[in-house]
Tab-separated table of C-alpha atoms and ligand atoms in Angstrom:
chain	number	residue	atom	x	y	z
A	1	MET	CA	-86.631	151.347	-66.528
A	2	PRO	CA	-90.351	151.723	-65.672
A	3	GLN	CA	-91.025	154.594	-63.333
A	4	SER	CA	-92.457	153.826	-59.905
A	5	ILE	CA	-95.289	156.236	-59.158
A	6	LEU	CA	-96.045	154.849	-55.714
A	7	THR	CA	-93.910	152.952	-53.247
A	8	LEU	CA	-95.050	151.681	-49.889
A	9	GLN	CA	-92.064	150.934	-47.670
A	10	ASN	CA	-92.607	148.564	-44.772
A	11	ILE	CA	-95.865	150.109	-43.547
A	12	HIS	CA	-97.008	149.192	-40.043
A	13	LYS	CA	-100.287	150.293	-38.522
A	14	SER	CA	-102.092	149.346	-35.305
A	15	PHE	CA	-105.428	150.439	-33.898
A	16	ASP	CA	-105.884	150.178	-30.131
A	17	GLY	CA	-102.913	147.823	-29.858
A	18	ALA	CA	-104.165	145.477	-32.604
A	19	THR	CA	-101.884	145.160	-35.629
A	20	VAL	CA	-103.784	145.933	-38.825
A	21	LEU	CA	-100.863	146.339	-41.252
A	22	ASP	CA	-97.806	144.254	-40.522
A	23	GLY	CA	-94.976	145.608	-42.655
A	24	ILE	CA	-96.389	145.869	-46.183
A	25	SER	CA	-94.277	147.008	-49.131
A	26	LEU	CA	-95.414	147.612	-52.696
A	27	SER	CA	-94.071	149.287	-55.805
A	28	VAL	CA	-96.525	150.531	-58.436
A	29	GLU	CA	-95.523	151.670	-61.913
A	30	ALA	CA	-97.140	154.653	-63.614
A	31	GLY	CA	-100.214	153.593	-65.599
A	32	GLN	CA	-100.695	150.270	-63.832
A	33	PHE	CA	-104.021	148.929	-62.605
A	34	VAL	CA	-103.193	147.467	-59.210
A	35	THR	CA	-105.706	145.595	-57.067
A	36	LEU	CA	-105.575	144.889	-53.357
A	37	LEU	CA	-107.491	141.634	-53.017
A	38	GLY	CA	-108.336	140.027	-49.716
A	39	PRO	CA	-111.080	139.076	-47.262
A	40	SER	CA	-113.002	141.514	-45.111
A	41	GLY	CA	-110.870	143.057	-42.377
A	42	CYS	CA	-107.466	142.190	-43.904
A	43	GLY	CA	-106.420	145.859	-44.071
A	44	LYS	CA	-107.252	146.939	-47.641
A	45	THR	CA	-109.087	150.155	-46.759
A	46	THR	CA	-106.490	151.079	-44.153
A	47	THR	CA	-103.786	150.725	-46.836
A	48	LEU	CA	-105.765	152.986	-49.179
A	49	ARG	CA	-106.361	155.550	-46.441
A	50	ILE	CA	-102.639	155.637	-45.701
A	51	ILE	CA	-101.879	156.240	-49.402
A	52	ALA	CA	-104.513	159.014	-49.462
A	53	GLY	CA	-103.120	160.603	-46.281
A	54	LEU	CA	-106.338	160.008	-44.322
A	55	GLU	CA	-104.416	157.800	-41.897
A	56	GLN	CA	-100.803	157.963	-40.671
A	57	PRO	CA	-98.672	154.799	-40.568
A	58	ASP	CA	-96.922	153.973	-37.273
A	59	GLU	CA	-93.815	153.008	-39.231
A	60	GLY	CA	-92.740	153.049	-42.857
A	61	ALA	CA	-92.991	155.507	-45.721
A	62	VAL	CA	-95.287	156.432	-48.596
A	63	ILE	CA	-93.377	157.656	-51.660
A	64	LEU	CA	-95.466	159.307	-54.355
A	65	GLY	CA	-93.931	160.399	-57.623
A	66	GLY	CA	-90.458	160.134	-56.061
A	67	ALA	CA	-91.281	162.332	-53.012
A	68	ASP	CA	-91.833	161.155	-49.450
A	69	VAL	CA	-95.437	162.203	-48.673
A	70	THR	CA	-95.837	160.184	-45.463
A	71	ARG	CA	-96.485	163.268	-43.327
A	72	LEU	CA	-98.314	165.332	-45.975
A	73	PRO	CA	-102.044	166.009	-45.547
A	74	PRO	CA	-104.456	164.513	-48.112
A	75	GLU	CA	-105.015	167.768	-50.015
A	76	LYS	CA	-101.280	168.051	-50.722
A	77	ARG	CA	-101.172	164.662	-52.467
A	78	ALA	CA	-101.986	164.186	-56.166
A	79	VAL	CA	-104.353	161.405	-55.212
A	80	ASN	CA	-108.123	161.083	-55.282
A	81	THR	CA	-110.479	158.447	-53.942
A	82	VAL	CA	-113.714	156.889	-55.191
A	83	PHE	CA	-115.748	155.131	-52.520
A	84	GLN	CA	-118.290	152.342	-52.741
A	85	ASN	CA	-121.170	154.584	-51.648
A	86	TYR	CA	-120.421	157.193	-54.372
A	87	ALA	CA	-120.526	160.036	-51.786
A	88	LEU	CA	-122.097	162.430	-54.296
A	89	PHE	CA	-123.495	165.667	-52.884
A	90	PRO	CA	-127.255	164.963	-53.085
A	91	HIS	CA	-128.289	168.622	-53.276
A	92	MET	CA	-125.987	169.371	-56.244
A	93	ASN	CA	-126.651	168.373	-59.835
A	94	VAL	CA	-124.194	166.244	-61.793
A	95	HIS	CA	-122.396	169.265	-63.256
A	96	ARG	CA	-121.848	170.851	-59.841
A	97	ASN	CA	-120.747	167.555	-58.309
A	98	ILE	CA	-118.080	167.099	-60.962
A	99	ALA	CA	-117.089	170.776	-60.820
A	100	TYR	CA	-116.707	170.757	-57.030
A	101	SER	CA	-112.921	170.501	-56.729
A	102	LEU	CA	-112.374	172.838	-59.692
A	103	ARG	CA	-114.512	175.484	-57.988
A	104	LEU	CA	-112.531	175.040	-54.788
A	105	ARG	CA	-109.439	175.760	-56.860
A	106	ARG	CA	-111.205	178.894	-58.118
A	107	GLU	CA	-110.904	177.949	-61.759
A	108	LYS	CA	-112.695	180.245	-64.256
A	109	LYS	CA	-116.283	179.325	-65.165
A	110	ASP	CA	-115.564	178.627	-68.833
A	111	VAL	CA	-112.578	176.407	-67.893
A	112	ILE	CA	-114.784	174.496	-65.444
A	113	ASP	CA	-117.643	174.104	-67.955
A	114	LYS	CA	-115.274	172.787	-70.618
A	115	ARG	CA	-113.645	170.328	-68.243
A	116	VAL	CA	-116.988	169.059	-66.927
A	117	GLU	CA	-118.239	168.471	-70.486
A	118	GLU	CA	-115.000	166.605	-71.247
A	119	LEU	CA	-115.401	164.432	-68.138
A	120	LEU	CA	-119.074	163.718	-68.878
A	121	SER	CA	-118.006	162.523	-72.298
A	122	ILE	CA	-115.213	160.350	-70.817
A	123	VAL	CA	-117.690	158.578	-68.531
A	124	GLN	CA	-120.336	158.466	-71.287
A	125	LEU	CA	-122.853	160.723	-69.563
A	126	GLU	CA	-123.131	163.556	-72.092
A	127	GLY	CA	-126.287	165.572	-71.501
A	128	TYR	CA	-126.661	164.478	-67.857
A	129	GLY	CA	-125.194	167.659	-66.294
A	130	ARG	CA	-128.524	168.986	-64.988
A	131	ARG	CA	-129.725	165.727	-63.436
A	132	MET	CA	-129.727	165.363	-59.660
A	133	PRO	CA	-127.991	162.253	-58.163
A	134	ALA	CA	-131.388	160.864	-57.100
A	135	GLN	CA	-132.418	160.808	-60.780
A	136	LEU	CA	-129.552	158.492	-61.760
A	137	SER	CA	-129.121	154.716	-61.670
A	138	GLY	CA	-126.434	153.183	-59.445
A	139	GLY	CA	-124.073	152.701	-62.390
A	140	GLN	CA	-124.572	156.296	-63.550
A	141	ARG	CA	-123.946	157.632	-60.054
A	142	GLN	CA	-120.742	155.670	-59.873
A	143	ARG	CA	-119.632	157.138	-63.208
A	144	VAL	CA	-120.309	160.643	-61.867
A	145	ALA	CA	-118.233	159.817	-58.788
A	146	ILE	CA	-115.391	158.700	-61.056
A	147	ALA	CA	-115.676	161.841	-63.212
A	148	ARG	CA	-115.581	163.970	-60.066
A	149	ALA	CA	-112.482	162.155	-58.816
A	150	LEU	CA	-110.775	162.699	-62.195
A	151	ALA	CA	-111.566	166.424	-62.365
A	152	CYS	CA	-108.258	167.626	-60.906
A	153	ASP	CA	-106.080	165.198	-62.916
A	154	PRO	CA	-104.876	163.000	-60.054
A	155	GLN	CA	-101.681	161.007	-60.661
A	156	LEU	CA	-103.248	158.201	-58.771
A	157	LEU	CA	-106.877	157.195	-58.391
A	158	LEU	CA	-107.792	155.103	-55.368
A	159	LEU	CA	-110.983	153.077	-55.700
A	160	ASP	CA	-112.452	151.413	-52.620
A	161	GLU	CA	-114.867	148.676	-53.795
A	162	PRO	CA	-116.401	151.147	-56.263
A	163	LEU	CA	-118.683	148.520	-57.813
A	164	GLY	CA	-119.635	146.797	-54.572
A	165	ALA	CA	-123.187	148.204	-54.465
A	166	LEU	CA	-124.085	147.216	-58.035
A	167	ASP	CA	-125.831	144.033	-59.154
A	168	LEU	CA	-123.716	141.362	-60.847
A	169	GLN	CA	-124.613	142.216	-64.439
A	170	LEU	CA	-123.992	145.936	-64.059
A	171	ARG	CA	-120.872	145.193	-62.076
A	172	ARG	CA	-119.453	143.144	-64.961
A	173	GLN	CA	-120.339	145.858	-67.468
A	174	MET	CA	-118.732	148.527	-65.272
A	175	GLN	CA	-115.597	146.380	-64.865
A	176	VAL	CA	-115.093	146.483	-68.611
A	177	GLU	CA	-115.856	150.226	-68.758
A	178	LEU	CA	-113.540	151.087	-65.873
A	179	LYS	CA	-110.663	149.102	-67.303
A	180	ALA	CA	-111.130	150.738	-70.725
A	181	LEU	CA	-111.273	154.166	-69.081
A	182	GLN	CA	-108.109	153.505	-67.101
A	183	GLN	CA	-106.260	152.402	-70.240
A	184	LYS	CA	-107.501	155.400	-72.214
A	185	LEU	CA	-106.499	157.942	-69.561
A	186	GLY	CA	-103.284	156.183	-68.540
A	187	ILE	CA	-103.908	157.060	-64.872
A	188	THR	CA	-102.630	154.684	-62.215
A	189	PHE	CA	-105.457	152.923	-60.383
A	190	ILE	CA	-105.227	151.304	-56.957
A	191	TYR	CA	-108.385	149.276	-56.640
A	192	ILE	CA	-109.832	147.415	-53.683
A	193	THR	CA	-112.019	144.367	-53.943
A	194	HIS	CA	-112.692	141.085	-52.219
A	195	ASP	CA	-114.063	139.704	-55.496
A	196	GLN	CA	-111.464	137.473	-57.168
A	197	GLU	CA	-113.144	137.558	-60.579
A	198	GLU	CA	-113.066	141.341	-60.563
A	199	ALA	CA	-109.393	141.345	-59.589
A	200	LEU	CA	-108.381	138.804	-62.251
A	201	ASN	CA	-110.424	140.608	-64.885
A	202	MET	CA	-109.126	144.103	-64.467
A	203	SER	CA	-105.666	144.169	-62.929
A	204	ASP	CA	-102.110	144.389	-64.219
A	205	LEU	CA	-100.919	143.543	-60.732
A	206	ILE	CA	-102.722	141.927	-57.800
A	207	ALA	CA	-101.563	142.127	-54.181
A	208	VAL	CA	-103.220	139.283	-52.278
A	209	MET	CA	-103.740	140.470	-48.690
A	210	ASN	CA	-104.363	138.459	-45.575
A	211	GLY	CA	-104.144	139.542	-41.941
A	212	GLY	CA	-102.339	142.812	-42.682
A	213	ARG	CA	-99.701	141.259	-44.932
A	214	PHE	CA	-99.207	140.782	-48.646
A	215	GLU	CA	-99.202	137.040	-49.269
A	216	GLN	CA	-98.282	137.432	-52.940
A	217	ILE	CA	-97.876	140.248	-55.442
A	218	GLY	CA	-98.025	139.354	-59.129
A	219	SER	CA	-99.886	139.438	-62.420
A	220	PRO	CA	-103.313	137.734	-62.510
A	221	GLU	CA	-101.688	134.830	-64.339
A	222	ASP	CA	-98.917	134.525	-61.758
A	223	ILE	CA	-101.353	134.542	-58.896
A	224	TYR	CA	-103.668	132.029	-60.529
A	225	GLU	CA	-101.152	129.671	-62.112
A	226	ARG	CA	-98.369	129.936	-59.548
A	227	PRO	CA	-99.892	130.699	-56.148
A	228	ALA	CA	-97.074	131.255	-53.664
A	229	THR	CA	-98.932	130.436	-50.474
A	230	ARG	CA	-101.703	128.179	-49.259
A	231	PHE	CA	-103.888	131.239	-48.673
A	232	ALA	CA	-103.358	132.629	-52.197
A	233	ALA	CA	-104.168	129.216	-53.688
A	234	GLN	CA	-107.355	128.849	-51.682
A	235	PHE	CA	-108.634	132.427	-51.851
A	236	ILE	CA	-108.503	132.547	-55.650
A	237	GLY	CA	-110.112	129.815	-57.695
A	238	GLN	CA	-110.650	126.273	-56.430
A	239	SER	CA	-107.532	124.488	-55.340
A	240	ASN	CA	-106.652	121.121	-53.922
A	241	ILE	CA	-103.855	121.180	-51.388
A	242	LEU	CA	-101.873	117.931	-51.181
A	243	GLU	CA	-99.174	117.401	-48.603
A	244	GLY	CA	-96.221	115.103	-49.044
A	245	THR	CA	-92.685	114.313	-47.972
A	246	VAL	CA	-89.533	114.724	-50.070
A	247	LYS	CA	-88.074	111.243	-50.495
A	248	GLN	CA	-85.297	112.025	-52.905
A	249	ALA	CA	-83.748	115.409	-53.661
A	250	MET	CA	-81.685	116.144	-56.773
A	251	GLU	CA	-80.408	119.481	-57.992
A	252	GLY	CA	-83.409	121.558	-59.057
A	253	ARG	CA	-86.038	118.870	-58.438
A	254	ALA	CA	-87.303	116.342	-55.946
A	255	GLN	CA	-89.376	113.195	-55.678
A	256	VAL	CA	-92.262	113.783	-53.291
A	257	GLU	CA	-94.448	111.029	-51.862
A	258	LEU	CA	-98.031	112.302	-51.785
A	259	CYS	CA	-99.769	109.032	-50.907
A	260	PRO	CA	-97.933	105.891	-49.749
A	261	GLY	CA	-96.089	104.582	-52.813
A	262	ASN	CA	-97.081	107.490	-55.115
A	263	PHE	CA	-94.259	109.823	-56.089
A	264	VAL	CA	-94.495	113.080	-57.980
A	265	THR	CA	-91.608	115.150	-59.334
A	266	VAL	CA	-91.493	118.738	-58.108
A	267	ASN	CA	-89.175	121.446	-59.425
A	268	GLY	CA	-87.044	123.313	-56.880
A	269	ASP	CA	-84.330	122.661	-54.325
A	270	PHE	CA	-85.568	120.649	-51.378
A	271	ALA	CA	-84.098	118.526	-48.595
A	272	PRO	CA	-84.945	114.841	-48.077
A	273	GLY	CA	-87.572	114.481	-45.363
A	274	GLU	CA	-88.911	117.984	-45.939
A	275	ARG	CA	-92.695	118.345	-45.840
A	276	ILE	CA	-94.234	120.305	-48.686
A	277	ALA	CA	-97.752	121.282	-49.723
A	278	LEU	CA	-98.757	121.390	-53.384
A	279	SER	CA	-101.698	123.206	-54.891
A	280	VAL	CA	-103.471	121.787	-57.944
A	281	ARG	CA	-106.372	123.667	-59.504
A	282	ALA	CA	-109.694	121.781	-59.642
A	283	GLU	CA	-109.974	122.219	-63.418
A	284	ARG	CA	-106.456	120.874	-64.036
A	285	ILE	CA	-107.212	117.380	-62.726
A	286	ASP	CA	-108.654	114.612	-64.912
A	287	TYR	CA	-109.951	111.170	-64.075
A	288	GLY	CA	-110.902	107.997	-65.910
A	289	ASN	CA	-110.390	104.230	-66.139
A	290	ALA	CA	-106.697	104.705	-66.759
A	291	ALA	CA	-104.280	107.592	-66.365
A	292	GLN	CA	-103.578	109.205	-69.732
A	293	TYR	CA	-100.605	111.303	-68.707
A	294	GLY	CA	-98.657	112.778	-65.837
A	295	PHE	CA	-98.926	111.878	-62.198
A	296	HIS	CA	-101.746	109.589	-61.083
A	297	LEU	CA	-103.457	108.303	-57.974
A	298	THR	CA	-106.310	105.885	-57.362
A	299	GLY	CA	-109.506	107.345	-55.918
A	300	ALA	CA	-113.224	106.695	-55.537
A	301	ILE	CA	-115.942	108.973	-56.884
A	302	LYS	CA	-117.886	110.369	-53.950
A	303	LEU	CA	-120.352	112.660	-55.695
A	304	HIS	CA	-121.032	114.853	-58.705
A	305	SER	CA	-122.814	118.171	-58.614
A	306	TYR	CA	-123.792	120.208	-61.645
A	307	ILE	CA	-123.253	123.891	-60.967
A	308	GLY	CA	-124.205	125.459	-64.296
A	309	GLY	CA	-121.552	125.162	-66.979
A	310	VAL	CA	-119.310	122.834	-64.975
A	311	LEU	CA	-119.604	119.493	-63.253
A	312	ARG	CA	-117.975	119.445	-59.852
A	313	THR	CA	-116.800	116.010	-58.750
A	314	THR	CA	-115.509	114.986	-55.346
A	315	ILE	CA	-113.096	112.059	-55.290
A	316	THR	CA	-111.874	110.378	-52.113
A	317	LEU	CA	-108.220	109.274	-52.021
A	318	PRO	CA	-107.023	106.213	-50.050
A	319	THR	CA	-105.655	108.643	-47.432
A	320	GLY	CA	-109.207	109.901	-46.848
A	321	GLN	CA	-108.452	113.265	-48.422
A	322	GLU	CA	-111.045	114.561	-50.835
A	323	LEU	CA	-110.105	116.094	-54.187
A	324	LEU	CA	-112.328	118.570	-55.950
A	325	ILE	CA	-112.355	118.334	-59.744
A	326	THR	CA	-114.260	120.540	-62.160
A	327	GLY	CA	-114.919	119.706	-65.800
A	328	ALA	CA	-116.812	121.301	-68.670
A	329	ASN	CA	-118.675	118.076	-69.518
A	330	PRO	CA	-121.972	118.235	-67.572
A	331	VAL	CA	-122.353	114.435	-67.469
A	332	SER	CA	-119.886	111.919	-66.043
A	333	THR	CA	-119.772	108.271	-67.139
A	334	TYR	CA	-118.445	107.325	-63.712
A	335	PRO	CA	-121.151	107.078	-61.046
A	336	ALA	CA	-120.571	107.557	-57.322
A	337	GLY	CA	-118.692	104.647	-55.797
A	338	CYS	CA	-116.634	103.942	-58.950
A	339	THR	CA	-112.886	103.525	-58.558
A	340	VAL	CA	-110.962	105.741	-60.985
A	341	GLN	CA	-107.492	106.936	-61.788
A	342	VAL	CA	-106.993	110.606	-60.998
A	343	PHE	CA	-104.222	112.310	-62.957
A	344	TRP	CA	-102.649	115.672	-63.722
A	345	ASP	CA	-99.583	117.181	-65.334
A	346	PRO	CA	-97.044	117.699	-62.479
A	347	ALA	CA	-96.046	121.015	-64.094
A	348	VAL	CA	-99.419	122.572	-63.130
A	349	ALA	CA	-98.882	121.955	-59.404
A	350	ALA	CA	-97.450	124.824	-57.346
A	351	VAL	CA	-95.511	124.453	-54.104
A	352	VAL	CA	-97.426	126.633	-51.632
A	353	GLU	CA	-95.768	125.669	-48.379
A	354	ARG	CA	-92.614	123.890	-47.307
A	355	GLY	CA	-90.817	122.706	-44.236
A	356	ARG	CA	-93.855	122.368	-41.975
A	357	ALA	CA	-94.918	119.307	-40.049
A	358	GLN	CA	-97.699	117.126	-41.424
A	359	GLY	CA	-101.197	118.524	-40.952
A	360	ALA	CA	-99.869	121.934	-39.837
A	361	ARG	CA	-101.811	124.980	-40.981
B	1	LIG	P1	-113.485	145.335	-45.759
B	1	LIG	O1	-113.284	144.513	-47.014
B	1	LIG	O2	-114.498	144.724	-44.837
B	1	LIG	O3	-113.735	146.781	-46.038
B	1	LIG	P2	-110.669	145.832	-45.179
B	1	LIG	O4	-109.769	144.784	-45.679
B	1	LIG	O5	-110.807	147.073	-45.990
B	1	LIG	O6	-112.120	145.227	-44.904
B	1	LIG	P3	-109.909	147.602	-43.029
B	1	LIG	O7	-111.115	148.474	-43.164
B	1	LIG	O8	-108.619	148.133	-43.482
B	1	LIG	O9	-110.177	146.188	-43.718
B	1	LIG	O10	-109.812	147.180	-41.507
B	1	LIG	C1	-108.788	146.323	-41.019
B	1	LIG	C2	-108.966	146.150	-39.519
B	1	LIG	O11	-108.707	147.388	-38.866
B	1	LIG	C3	-110.373	145.750	-39.096
B	1	LIG	O12	-110.264	144.809	-38.065
B	1	LIG	C4	-110.988	147.044	-38.609
B	1	LIG	O13	-111.948	146.786	-37.619
B	1	LIG	C5	-109.787	147.767	-38.040
B	1	LIG	N1	-109.909	149.231	-38.133
B	1	LIG	C6	-109.969	149.963	-39.259
B	1	LIG	N2	-110.044	151.277	-38.997
B	1	LIG	C7	-110.057	151.391	-37.636
B	1	LIG	C8	-110.129	152.493	-36.712
B	1	LIG	N3	-110.171	153.750	-37.145
B	1	LIG	N4	-110.081	152.207	-35.404
B	1	LIG	C9	-109.998	150.932	-34.951
B	1	LIG	N5	-109.927	149.845	-35.771
B	1	LIG	C10	-109.967	150.066	-37.079
């Protein structure tokens, strides 16, 4: 059985009476790259600070390597953190920055020198030991910060938006480097971002956070292909949410009326009359003169917009709801105002909400 290196058990945290973490639980296996993904203010940094021991939970437990560390101070935990702003010591050169924690531990000079050289090689900065932080680019500074955090062999590396200050191109390059480094070293990473592309790119496991709760925990594919909640579907990728009513329920599947007279089959056990919301990804919907497969509806093209690489089309359904469709073909043969058939494979739709009244959010 895979070994859990970190377990969060029902963590609650409030600041000044306001709930910031509302009972979050998570189990992380050794060697996994786990990302906390969510909008600003949802509690990601607070979660990381609780794992690091920089903040105490009001309730719940932090189990690290099988031991309850909830009340242990940060320096007693085999955890290190890399922050967005690098937090390098500006008056120390790269070598001394990386050596900092080893010197605190009073390691011998030759041991420190060897380890620093090793770490410089790991982060591909051989020969940079004498440079001052001000003489480095943003990406190089971030690599030094990572090398410094790795110096004392943490079991767990916590990374709080470490690439947030970099431009998009460097950010993408560093994503690839960081992931490769994590795989090479086999260290468990807990990574914070509000950038969905970054999360999908790098993670083994993503915890989608919203308002101090985990909405869904799963692999990138799970989260993308099978969003469990309306929030998860809308925060990651472009989704259409369609609401309908269960008209007929059989064992393991149901007929759901999405528009008057249009029924789609949904897998799962439902009750007749139940309201459900389905999510369908924008790139999974097709349209044309006639439906070629799957479930179809009639709609009218409202507008097309070319957004570099994809054509985004808005189609209005008879109910007034607008569907967003993206396609790789930059030109559409159907101008605005055209009536078309909109269709998709029912298997690509995910149930993201059930049992609520129509129009409820
Ligand atoms: P961001 O992506 O913007 O960094 P986040 O998801 O990391 O956001 P947190 O920094 O965990 O969010 O903050 C969650 C909430 O807790 C916010 O409303 C924040 O204002 C509040 N908060 C965090 N730390 C404190 C504190 N020490 N005292 C009072 N409120 C705090």
